[in-house]
Short mmCIF file of C-alpha atoms and ligand atoms in Angstrom, two decimals:
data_model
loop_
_atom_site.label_atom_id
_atom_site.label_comp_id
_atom_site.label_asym_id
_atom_site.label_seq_id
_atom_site.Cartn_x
_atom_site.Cartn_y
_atom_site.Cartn_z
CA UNK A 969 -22.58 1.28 11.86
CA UNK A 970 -22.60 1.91 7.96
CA UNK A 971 -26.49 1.79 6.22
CA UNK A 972 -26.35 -1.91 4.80
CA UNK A 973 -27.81 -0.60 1.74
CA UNK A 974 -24.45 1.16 1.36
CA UNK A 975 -22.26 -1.91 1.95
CA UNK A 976 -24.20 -3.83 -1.39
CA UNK A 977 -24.78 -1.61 -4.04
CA UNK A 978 -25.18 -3.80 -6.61
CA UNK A 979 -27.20 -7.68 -6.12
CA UNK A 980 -25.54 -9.98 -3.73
CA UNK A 981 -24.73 -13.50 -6.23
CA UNK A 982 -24.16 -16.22 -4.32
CA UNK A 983 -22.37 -19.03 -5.43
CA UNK A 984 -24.38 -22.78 -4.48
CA UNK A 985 -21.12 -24.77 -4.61
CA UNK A 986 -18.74 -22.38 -3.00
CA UNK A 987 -18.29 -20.99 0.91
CA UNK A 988 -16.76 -17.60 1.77
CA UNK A 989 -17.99 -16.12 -1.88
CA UNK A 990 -18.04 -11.91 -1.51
CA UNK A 991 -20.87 -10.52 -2.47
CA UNK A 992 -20.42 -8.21 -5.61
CA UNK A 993 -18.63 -5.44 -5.12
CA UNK A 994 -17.76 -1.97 -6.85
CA UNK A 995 -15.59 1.21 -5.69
CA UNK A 996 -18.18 3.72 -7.87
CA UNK A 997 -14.87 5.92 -8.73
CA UNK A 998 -13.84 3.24 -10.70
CA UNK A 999 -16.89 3.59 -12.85
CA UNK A 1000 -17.40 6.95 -12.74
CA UNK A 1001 -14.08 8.60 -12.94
CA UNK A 1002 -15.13 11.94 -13.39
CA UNK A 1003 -13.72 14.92 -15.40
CA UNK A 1004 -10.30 15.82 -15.18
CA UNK A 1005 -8.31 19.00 -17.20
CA UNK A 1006 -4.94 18.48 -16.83
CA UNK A 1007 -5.00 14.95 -17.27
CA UNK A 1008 -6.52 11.75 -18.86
CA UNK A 1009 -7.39 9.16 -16.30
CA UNK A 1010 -8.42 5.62 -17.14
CA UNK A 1011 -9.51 2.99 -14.22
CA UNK A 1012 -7.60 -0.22 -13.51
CA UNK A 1013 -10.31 -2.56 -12.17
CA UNK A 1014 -13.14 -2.09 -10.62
CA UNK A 1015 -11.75 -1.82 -7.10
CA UNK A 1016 -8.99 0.78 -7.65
CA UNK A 1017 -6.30 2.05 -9.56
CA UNK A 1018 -6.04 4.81 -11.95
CA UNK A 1019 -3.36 4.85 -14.90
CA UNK A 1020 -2.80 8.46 -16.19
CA UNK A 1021 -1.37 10.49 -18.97
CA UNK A 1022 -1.07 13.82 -20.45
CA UNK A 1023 1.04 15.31 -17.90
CA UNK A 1024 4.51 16.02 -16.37
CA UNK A 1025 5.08 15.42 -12.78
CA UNK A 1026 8.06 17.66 -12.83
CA UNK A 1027 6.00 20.43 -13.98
CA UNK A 1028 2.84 20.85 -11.85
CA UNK A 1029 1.09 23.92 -11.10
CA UNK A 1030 -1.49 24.24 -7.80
CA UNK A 1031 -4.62 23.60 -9.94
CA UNK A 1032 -3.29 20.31 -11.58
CA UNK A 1033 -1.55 19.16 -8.26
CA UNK A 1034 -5.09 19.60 -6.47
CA UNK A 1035 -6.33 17.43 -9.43
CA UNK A 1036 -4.30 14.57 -8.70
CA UNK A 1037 -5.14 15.12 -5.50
CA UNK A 1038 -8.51 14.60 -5.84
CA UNK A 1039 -8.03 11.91 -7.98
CA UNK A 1040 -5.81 9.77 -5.58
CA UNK A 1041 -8.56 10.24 -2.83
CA UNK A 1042 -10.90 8.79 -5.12
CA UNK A 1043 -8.38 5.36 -6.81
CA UNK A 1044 -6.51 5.23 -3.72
CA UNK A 1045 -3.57 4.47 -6.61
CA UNK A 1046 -2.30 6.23 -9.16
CA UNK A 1047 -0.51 5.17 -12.18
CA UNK A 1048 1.57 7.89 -14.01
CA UNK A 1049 3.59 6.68 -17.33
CA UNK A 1050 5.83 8.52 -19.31
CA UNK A 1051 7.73 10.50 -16.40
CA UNK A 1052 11.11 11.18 -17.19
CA UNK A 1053 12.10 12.28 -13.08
CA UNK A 1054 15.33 13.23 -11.77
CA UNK A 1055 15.85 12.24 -7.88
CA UNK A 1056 15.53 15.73 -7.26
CA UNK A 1057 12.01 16.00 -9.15
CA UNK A 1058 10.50 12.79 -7.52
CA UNK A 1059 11.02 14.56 -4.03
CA UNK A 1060 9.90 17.75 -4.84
CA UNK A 1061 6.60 15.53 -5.97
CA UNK A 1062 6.49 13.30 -3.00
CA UNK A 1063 6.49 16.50 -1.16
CA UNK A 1064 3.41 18.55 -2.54
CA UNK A 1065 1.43 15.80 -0.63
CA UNK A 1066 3.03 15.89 2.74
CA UNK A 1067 6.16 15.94 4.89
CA UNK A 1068 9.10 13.42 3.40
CA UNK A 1069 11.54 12.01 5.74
CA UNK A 1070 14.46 9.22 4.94
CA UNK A 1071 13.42 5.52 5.70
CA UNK A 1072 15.91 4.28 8.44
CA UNK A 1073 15.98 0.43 7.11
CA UNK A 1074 18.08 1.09 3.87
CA UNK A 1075 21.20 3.36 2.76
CA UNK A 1076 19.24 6.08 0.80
CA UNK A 1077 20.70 7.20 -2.40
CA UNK A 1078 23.72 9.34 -2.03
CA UNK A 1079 23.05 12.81 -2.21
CA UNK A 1080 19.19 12.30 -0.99
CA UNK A 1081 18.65 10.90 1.73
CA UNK A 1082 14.38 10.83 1.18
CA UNK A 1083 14.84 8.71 -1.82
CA UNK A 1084 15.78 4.32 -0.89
CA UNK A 1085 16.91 2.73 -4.20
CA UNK A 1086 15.38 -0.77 -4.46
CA UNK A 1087 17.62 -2.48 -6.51
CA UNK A 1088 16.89 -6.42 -7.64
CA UNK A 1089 20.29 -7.81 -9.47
CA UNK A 1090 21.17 -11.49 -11.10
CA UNK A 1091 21.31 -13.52 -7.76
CA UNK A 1092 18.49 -12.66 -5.36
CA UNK A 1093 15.80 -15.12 -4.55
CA UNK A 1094 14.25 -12.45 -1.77
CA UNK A 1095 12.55 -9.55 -3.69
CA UNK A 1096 11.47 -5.99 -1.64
CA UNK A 1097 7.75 -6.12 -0.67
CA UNK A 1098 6.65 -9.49 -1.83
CA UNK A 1099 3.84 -10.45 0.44
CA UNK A 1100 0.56 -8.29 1.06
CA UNK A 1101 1.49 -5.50 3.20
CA UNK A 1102 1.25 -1.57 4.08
CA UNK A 1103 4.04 0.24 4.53
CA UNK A 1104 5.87 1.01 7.79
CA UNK A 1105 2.86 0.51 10.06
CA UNK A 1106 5.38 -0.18 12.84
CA UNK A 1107 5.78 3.71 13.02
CA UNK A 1108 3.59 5.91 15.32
CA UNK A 1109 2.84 7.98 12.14
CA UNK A 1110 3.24 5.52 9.02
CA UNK A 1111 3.61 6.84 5.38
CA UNK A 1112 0.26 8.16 4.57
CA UNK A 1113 1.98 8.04 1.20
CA UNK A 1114 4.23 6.20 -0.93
CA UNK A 1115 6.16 6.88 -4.05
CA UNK A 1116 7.62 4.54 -6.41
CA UNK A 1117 9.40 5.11 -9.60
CA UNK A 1118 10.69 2.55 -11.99
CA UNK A 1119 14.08 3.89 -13.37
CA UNK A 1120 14.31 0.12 -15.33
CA UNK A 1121 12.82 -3.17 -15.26
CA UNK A 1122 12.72 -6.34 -16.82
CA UNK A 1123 10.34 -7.04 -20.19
CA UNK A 1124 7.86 -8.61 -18.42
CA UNK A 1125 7.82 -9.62 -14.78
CA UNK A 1126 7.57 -7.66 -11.40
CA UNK A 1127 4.54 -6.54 -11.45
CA UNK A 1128 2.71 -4.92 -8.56
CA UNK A 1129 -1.03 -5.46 -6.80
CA UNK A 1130 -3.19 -2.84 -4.49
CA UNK A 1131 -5.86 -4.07 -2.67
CA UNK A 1132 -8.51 -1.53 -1.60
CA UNK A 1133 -9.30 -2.12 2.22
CA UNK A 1134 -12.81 0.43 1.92
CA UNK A 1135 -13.76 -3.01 0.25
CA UNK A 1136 -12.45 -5.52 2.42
CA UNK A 1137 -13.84 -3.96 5.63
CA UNK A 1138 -17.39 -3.04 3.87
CA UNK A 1139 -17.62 -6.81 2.85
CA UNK A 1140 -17.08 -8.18 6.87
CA UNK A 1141 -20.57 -9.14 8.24
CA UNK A 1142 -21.48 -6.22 10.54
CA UNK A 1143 -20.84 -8.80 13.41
CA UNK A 1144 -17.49 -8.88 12.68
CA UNK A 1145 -16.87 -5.67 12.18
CA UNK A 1146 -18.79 -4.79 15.31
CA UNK A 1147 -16.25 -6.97 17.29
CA UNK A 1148 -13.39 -5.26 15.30
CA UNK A 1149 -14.62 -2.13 16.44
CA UNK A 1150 -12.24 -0.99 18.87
CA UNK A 1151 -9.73 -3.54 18.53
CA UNK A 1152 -5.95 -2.86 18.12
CA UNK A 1153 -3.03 -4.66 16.46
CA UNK A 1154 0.58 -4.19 17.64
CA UNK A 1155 2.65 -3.54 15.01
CA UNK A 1156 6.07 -4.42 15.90
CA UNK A 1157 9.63 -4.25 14.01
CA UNK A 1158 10.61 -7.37 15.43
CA UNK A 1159 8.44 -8.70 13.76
CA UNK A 1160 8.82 -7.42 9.96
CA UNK A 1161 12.13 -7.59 10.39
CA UNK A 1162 13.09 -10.65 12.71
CA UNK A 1163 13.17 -14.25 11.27
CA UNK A 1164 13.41 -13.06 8.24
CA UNK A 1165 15.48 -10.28 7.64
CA UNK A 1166 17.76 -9.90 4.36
CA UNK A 1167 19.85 -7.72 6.14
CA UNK A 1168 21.63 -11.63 7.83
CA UNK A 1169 23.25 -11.88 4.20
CA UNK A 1170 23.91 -14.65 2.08
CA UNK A 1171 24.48 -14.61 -1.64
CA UNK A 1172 20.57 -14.76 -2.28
CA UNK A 1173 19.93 -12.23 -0.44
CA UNK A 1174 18.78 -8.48 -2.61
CA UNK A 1175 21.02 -6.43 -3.74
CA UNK A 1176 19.21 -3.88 -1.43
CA UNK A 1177 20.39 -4.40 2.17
CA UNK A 1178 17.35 -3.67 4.85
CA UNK A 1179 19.28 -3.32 8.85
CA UNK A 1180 17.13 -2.14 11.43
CA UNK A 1181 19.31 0.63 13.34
CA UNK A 1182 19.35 -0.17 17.24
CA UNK A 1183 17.04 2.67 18.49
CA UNK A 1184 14.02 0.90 15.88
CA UNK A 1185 14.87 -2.85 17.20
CA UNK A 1186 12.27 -2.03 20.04
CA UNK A 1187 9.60 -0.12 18.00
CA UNK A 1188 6.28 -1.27 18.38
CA UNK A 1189 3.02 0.54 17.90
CA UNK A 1190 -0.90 0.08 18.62
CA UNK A 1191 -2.97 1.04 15.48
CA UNK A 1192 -6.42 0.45 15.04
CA UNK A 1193 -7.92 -2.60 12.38
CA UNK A 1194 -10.96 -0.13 11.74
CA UNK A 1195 -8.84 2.52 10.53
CA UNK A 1196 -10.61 5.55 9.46
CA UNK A 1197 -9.11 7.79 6.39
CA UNK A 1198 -8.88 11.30 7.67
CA UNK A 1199 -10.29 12.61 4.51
CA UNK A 1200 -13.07 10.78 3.36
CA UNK A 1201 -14.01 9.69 6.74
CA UNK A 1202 -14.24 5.88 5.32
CA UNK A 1203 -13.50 3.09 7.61
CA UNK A 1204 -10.28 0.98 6.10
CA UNK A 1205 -9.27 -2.52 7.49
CA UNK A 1206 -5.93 -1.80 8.95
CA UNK A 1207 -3.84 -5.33 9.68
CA UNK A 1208 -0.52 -5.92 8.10
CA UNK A 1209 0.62 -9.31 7.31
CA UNK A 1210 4.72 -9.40 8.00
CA UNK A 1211 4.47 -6.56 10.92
CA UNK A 1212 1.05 -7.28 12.86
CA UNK A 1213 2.28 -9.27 15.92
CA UNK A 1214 -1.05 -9.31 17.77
CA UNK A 1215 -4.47 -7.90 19.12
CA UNK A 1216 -4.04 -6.47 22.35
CA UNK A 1217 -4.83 -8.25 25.20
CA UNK A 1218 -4.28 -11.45 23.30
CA UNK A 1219 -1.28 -13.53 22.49
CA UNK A 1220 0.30 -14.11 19.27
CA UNK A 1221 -1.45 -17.35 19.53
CA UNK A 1222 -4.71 -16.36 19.96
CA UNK A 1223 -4.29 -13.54 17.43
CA UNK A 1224 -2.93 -15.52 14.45
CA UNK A 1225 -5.74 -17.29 13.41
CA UNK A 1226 -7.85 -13.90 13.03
CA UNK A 1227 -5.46 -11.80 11.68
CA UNK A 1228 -4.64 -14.70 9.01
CA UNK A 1229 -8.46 -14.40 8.09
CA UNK A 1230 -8.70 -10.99 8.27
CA UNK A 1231 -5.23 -10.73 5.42
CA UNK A 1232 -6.66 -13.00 3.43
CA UNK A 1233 -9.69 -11.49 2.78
CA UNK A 1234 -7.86 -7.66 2.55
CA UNK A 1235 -6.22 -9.41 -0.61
CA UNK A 1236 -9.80 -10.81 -2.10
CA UNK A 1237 -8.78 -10.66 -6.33
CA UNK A 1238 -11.87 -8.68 -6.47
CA UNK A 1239 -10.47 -5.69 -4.24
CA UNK A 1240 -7.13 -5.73 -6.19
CA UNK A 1241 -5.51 -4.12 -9.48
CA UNK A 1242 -2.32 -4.97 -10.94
CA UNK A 1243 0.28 -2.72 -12.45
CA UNK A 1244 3.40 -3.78 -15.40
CA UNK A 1245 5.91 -1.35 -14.93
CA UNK A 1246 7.26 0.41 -17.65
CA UNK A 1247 10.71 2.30 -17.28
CA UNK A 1248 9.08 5.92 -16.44
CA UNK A 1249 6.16 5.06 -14.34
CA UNK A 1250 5.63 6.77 -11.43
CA UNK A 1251 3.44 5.36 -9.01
CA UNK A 1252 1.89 7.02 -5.59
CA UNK A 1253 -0.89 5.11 -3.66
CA UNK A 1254 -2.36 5.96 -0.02
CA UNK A 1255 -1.31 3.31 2.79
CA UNK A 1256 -3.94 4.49 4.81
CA UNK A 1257 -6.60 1.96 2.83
CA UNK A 1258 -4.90 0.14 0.40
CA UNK A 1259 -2.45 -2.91 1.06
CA UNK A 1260 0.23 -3.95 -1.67
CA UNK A 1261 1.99 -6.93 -3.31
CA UNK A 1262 5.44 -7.20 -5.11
CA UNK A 1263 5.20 -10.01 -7.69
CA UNK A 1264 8.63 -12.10 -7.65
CA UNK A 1265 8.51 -13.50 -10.75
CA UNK A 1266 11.52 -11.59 -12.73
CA UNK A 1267 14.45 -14.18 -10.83
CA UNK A 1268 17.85 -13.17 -12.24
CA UNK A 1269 16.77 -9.72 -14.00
CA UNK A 1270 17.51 -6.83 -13.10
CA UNK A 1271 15.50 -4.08 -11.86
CA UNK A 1272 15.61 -0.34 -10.27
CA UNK A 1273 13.05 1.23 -8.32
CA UNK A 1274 13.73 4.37 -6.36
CA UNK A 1275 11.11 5.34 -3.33
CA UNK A 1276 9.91 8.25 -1.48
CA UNK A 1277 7.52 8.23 1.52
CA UNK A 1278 5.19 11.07 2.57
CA UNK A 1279 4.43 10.85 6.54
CA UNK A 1280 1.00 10.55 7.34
CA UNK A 1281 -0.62 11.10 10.87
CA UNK A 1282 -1.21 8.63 13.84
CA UNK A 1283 -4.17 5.82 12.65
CA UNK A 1284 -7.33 6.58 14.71
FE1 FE2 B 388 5.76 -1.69 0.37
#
């Protein structure tokens, strides 16, 4: 059990009117960045999120890569503008920070198969990612990482929001995160992809087909909600909206009501930052204790992402 002095390290303010008000909180990177050399950071809010400059992603030797590095660990996002990547150089990025394997859901980009092109055209309604999620925690080892990089987008529009889950599991009461303790969600395709799947087609559906292959239509996997990160040691919440089916031992029934709760607070405005896009931004943020949002609010413009995962290890 974390030192309660830890969990409130600035004064708890609580609203008279208002239930459910979170006490104040601050990730202390945020504030503190720290020095960098081979690049200029600046924090995004208070809760994570780092936009950075001064460097070339194609070009990085040991000593800057460990940099980043360092940096991600500590703003769980990172924001790089003014990249100018070919597929090739995106990969070769991805895979400085771990193993990169193809996503099964979409057609990857011909000639590399590691890199899904997430392309939004003039008639979808659906966009990719737009509810509060991590990614692939269906897997037995889910993307630790994930890259993103904005080949164009619209003017304004299609943004995207982290939400740190260090924050969101600090700011349970340590009753519930006692009973969390031990718990496990099943994570299950059918679920991400069932009801709702854009691969059943209709003319509103995006431009970017997702088909779950028949040996995934049965993948299902127990990960833990107090998920720990395997290098800081931090405790992360770990529930995912669109593939968390239940807690085990209990029925989707019995699990909805908690899980709803529990994803609601994980997207709290004050654990969040929010990124615009900007043709040449590079993005890479750690699924392992952040969750993220795809704003759909760009409806009839057009916009190309292109994405890279890095495997990660089994939650524990
Ligand atoms: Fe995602």
């Amino acid at each position: 059990m974390p030192d309660d002095s830890q969990l409130h390290p600035l004064p708890v303010m609580h609203h008279p009117l208002a239930f459910d008000m979170i006490d104040a909180v601050l990730h202390a990177p945020q504030m503190n960045p720290g020095a960098y050399n081979h690049f200029a950071l600046a924090p995004m809010s208070g809760a994570l999120g780092a936009e950075i400059t001064g460097i070339d992603l194609g070009d990085l030797s040991d000593a800057a890569m460990a940099e980043i590095e360092r940096a991600l660990t500590n703003h769980l996002v990172l924001a790089f503008r003014g990249q100018d990547l070919a597929p090739a150089d995106q990969i070769a990025f991805a895979r400085r920070l771990g193993p990169v394997e193809p996503w099964p859901y979409a057609k990857p980009m011909d000639g590399f198969p590691e890199l899904t092109e997430l392309i939004s055209g003039p008639v979808d309604i659906n966009n990719f990612g737009g509810s509060w999620h991590t990614d692939s925690s269906t897997f037995d080892q889910p993307p630790a990482y994930t890259t993103l990089y904005c080949v164009s987008c619209p003017p304004v529009g299609g943004d995207t929001s982290w939400a740190n889950q260090y924050l969101a599991w600090e700011t349970l009461s340590p009753e519930m995160r006692e009973a969390l303790r031990g718990m496990r969600l099943l994570h299950s395709v059918a679920r991400s992809f069932g009801d709702h799947s854009r691969s059943k087609g209709s003319a509103d559906v995006t431009t970017t087909p997702v088909s779950v292959p028949p040996e995934h239509e049965d993948l299902e996997n127990l990960h833990p909600v107090a998920r720990t990160h395997p290098v800081t040691g931090r405790t992360a919440l770990y529930v995912n909206a669109g593939f968390s089916s239940n807690f085990e031992g209990r029925s989707e029934t019995e699990s909805r009501p908690l899980m709803a709760a529990l994803m609601a607070h994980g997207a709290t405005p004050e654990f969040t930052c929010r990124l615009r896009w900007q043709p040449g931004t590079l993005v890479v943020w750690d699924n392992r204790c952040t969750v993220h949002y795809a704003h759909n609010d760009y409806r009839g413009q057009p916009r190309v992402m292109r994405r890279a995962v890095v495997t990660g290890e089994r939650p524990f």
